[in-house]
Amino acid sequence: MNAVEATLDLVNRAKSGDPVATEQIVRDYKGLVRSLANKFYLVGGDKEDLLQEGMLGVIVAINSYDKQKGAFPAFVKLCVSGQIVDAV
């Protein structure tokens, strides 16, 4: 199984409610979330708030991903960025 197939399998398991798969995806994208959150400042909040929003973006990406519309990593980045920007 190649990396793309492994990612799709993980996403499908997470969408089906597998908490282990969801946790693995969240762990895999924690660095991306931190990187994107560090680019912003939240008035009245702190970095942890932005990190939480970013993690919520990962969950949104898992639940709404459609493999016919593109690669999962690009979709996660879009969802995380959007979630953080909405919070700011």
PDB file of C-alpha atoms in Angstrom, residues 12-75:
ATOM      1  CA  ASN A  12     -12.115   6.394   5.612  1.00  0.00           C
ATOM      2  CA  ARG A  13     -11.647   4.664   8.962  1.00  0.00           C
ATOM      3  CA  ALA A  14     -11.813   8.015  10.770  1.00  0.00           C
ATOM      4  CA  LYS A  15     -14.978   8.986   8.870  1.00  0.00           C
ATOM      5  CA  SER A  16     -16.491   5.686   9.981  1.00  0.00           C
ATOM      6  CA  GLY A  17     -15.910   6.623  13.613  1.00  0.00           C
ATOM      7  CA  ASP A  18     -12.589   4.913  14.339  1.00  0.00           C
ATOM      8  CA  PRO A  19     -11.091   7.018  17.162  1.00  0.00           C
ATOM      9  CA  VAL A  20      -7.614   5.528  16.663  1.00  0.00           C
ATOM     10  CA  ALA A  21      -7.590   6.614  13.015  1.00  0.00           C
ATOM     11  CA  THR A  22      -8.862  10.081  13.932  1.00  0.00           C
ATOM     12  CA  GLU A  23      -6.162  10.465  16.584  1.00  0.00           C
ATOM     13  CA  GLN A  24      -3.491   9.367  14.107  1.00  0.00           C
ATOM     14  CA  ILE A  25      -4.590  11.985  11.568  1.00  0.00           C
ATOM     15  CA  VAL A  26      -4.681  14.696  14.238  1.00  0.00           C
ATOM     16  CA  ARG A  27      -1.166  13.678  15.329  1.00  0.00           C
ATOM     17  CA  ASP A  28       0.070  13.651  11.732  1.00  0.00           C
ATOM     18  CA  TYR A  29      -1.181  17.190  11.066  1.00  0.00           C
ATOM     19  CA  LYS A  30      -0.305  18.781  14.419  1.00  0.00           C
ATOM     20  CA  GLY A  31       2.848  20.343  12.952  1.00  0.00           C
ATOM     21  CA  LEU A  32       0.875  21.889  10.089  1.00  0.00           C
ATOM     22  CA  VAL A  33      -1.694  23.281  12.524  1.00  0.00           C
ATOM     23  CA  ARG A  34       1.034  24.775  14.711  1.00  0.00           C
ATOM     24  CA  SER A  35       2.766  26.287  11.677  1.00  0.00           C
ATOM     25  CA  LEU A  36      -0.428  27.923  10.413  1.00  0.00           C
ATOM     26  CA  ALA A  37      -1.549  29.093  13.872  1.00  0.00           C
ATOM     27  CA  ASN A  38       1.786  30.800  14.507  1.00  0.00           C
ATOM     28  CA  LYS A  39       1.096  33.173  11.612  1.00  0.00           C
ATOM     29  CA  PHE A  40      -1.888  34.728  13.362  1.00  0.00           C
ATOM     30  CA  TYR A  41      -2.739  36.697  16.478  1.00  0.00           C
ATOM     31  CA  LEU A  42      -6.067  36.344  18.260  1.00  0.00           C
ATOM     32  CA  VAL A  43      -7.224  39.435  20.137  1.00  0.00           C
ATOM     33  CA  GLY A  44      -8.277  38.401  23.622  1.00  0.00           C
ATOM     34  CA  GLY A  45      -6.951  34.883  23.134  1.00  0.00           C
ATOM     35  CA  ASP A  46      -3.712  32.993  23.045  1.00  0.00           C
ATOM     36  CA  LYS A  47      -1.898  30.552  20.779  1.00  0.00           C
ATOM     37  CA  GLU A  48      -3.640  27.602  22.419  1.00  0.00           C
ATOM     38  CA  ASP A  49      -6.991  28.959  21.234  1.00  0.00           C
ATOM     39  CA  LEU A  50      -5.709  29.123  17.670  1.00  0.00           C
ATOM     40  CA  LEU A  51      -4.237  25.629  17.951  1.00  0.00           C
ATOM     41  CA  GLN A  52      -7.615  24.315  19.107  1.00  0.00           C
ATOM     42  CA  GLU A  53      -9.321  26.021  16.183  1.00  0.00           C
ATOM     43  CA  GLY A  54      -6.770  24.478  13.839  1.00  0.00           C
ATOM     44  CA  MET A  55      -7.371  21.029  15.283  1.00  0.00           C
ATOM     45  CA  LEU A  56     -11.071  21.560  14.767  1.00  0.00           C
ATOM     46  CA  GLY A  57     -10.201  22.295  11.134  1.00  0.00           C
ATOM     47  CA  VAL A  58      -8.542  18.863  10.903  1.00  0.00           C
ATOM     48  CA  ILE A  59     -11.730  17.230  12.197  1.00  0.00           C
ATOM     49  CA  VAL A  60     -13.803  19.224   9.697  1.00  0.00           C
ATOM     50  CA  ALA A  61     -11.471  18.050   6.933  1.00  0.00           C
ATOM     51  CA  ILE A  62     -11.860  14.414   7.960  1.00  0.00           C
ATOM     52  CA  ASN A  63     -15.647  14.623   8.030  1.00  0.00           C
ATOM     53  CA  SER A  64     -16.089  16.485   4.754  1.00  0.00           C
ATOM     54  CA  TYR A  65     -13.265  15.083   2.604  1.00  0.00           C
ATOM     55  CA  ASP A  66     -14.211  13.825  -0.869  1.00  0.00           C
ATOM     56  CA  LYS A  67     -11.379  12.027  -2.654  1.00  0.00           C
ATOM     57  CA  GLN A  68     -12.868  12.983  -6.032  1.00  0.00           C
ATOM     58  CA  LYS A  69     -12.084  16.649  -5.351  1.00  0.00           C
ATOM     59  CA  GLY A  70      -8.358  16.485  -4.557  1.00  0.00           C
ATOM     60  CA  ALA A  71      -5.636  15.309  -2.213  1.00  0.00           C
ATOM     61  CA  PHE A  72      -6.316  15.081   1.507  1.00  0.00           C
ATOM     62  CA  PRO A  73      -3.205  17.002   2.659  1.00  0.00           C
ATOM     63  CA  ALA A  74      -4.165  20.010   0.532  1.00  0.00           C
ATOM     64  CA  PHE A  75      -7.741  19.841   1.798  1.00  0.00           C
TER      65      PHE A  75
END
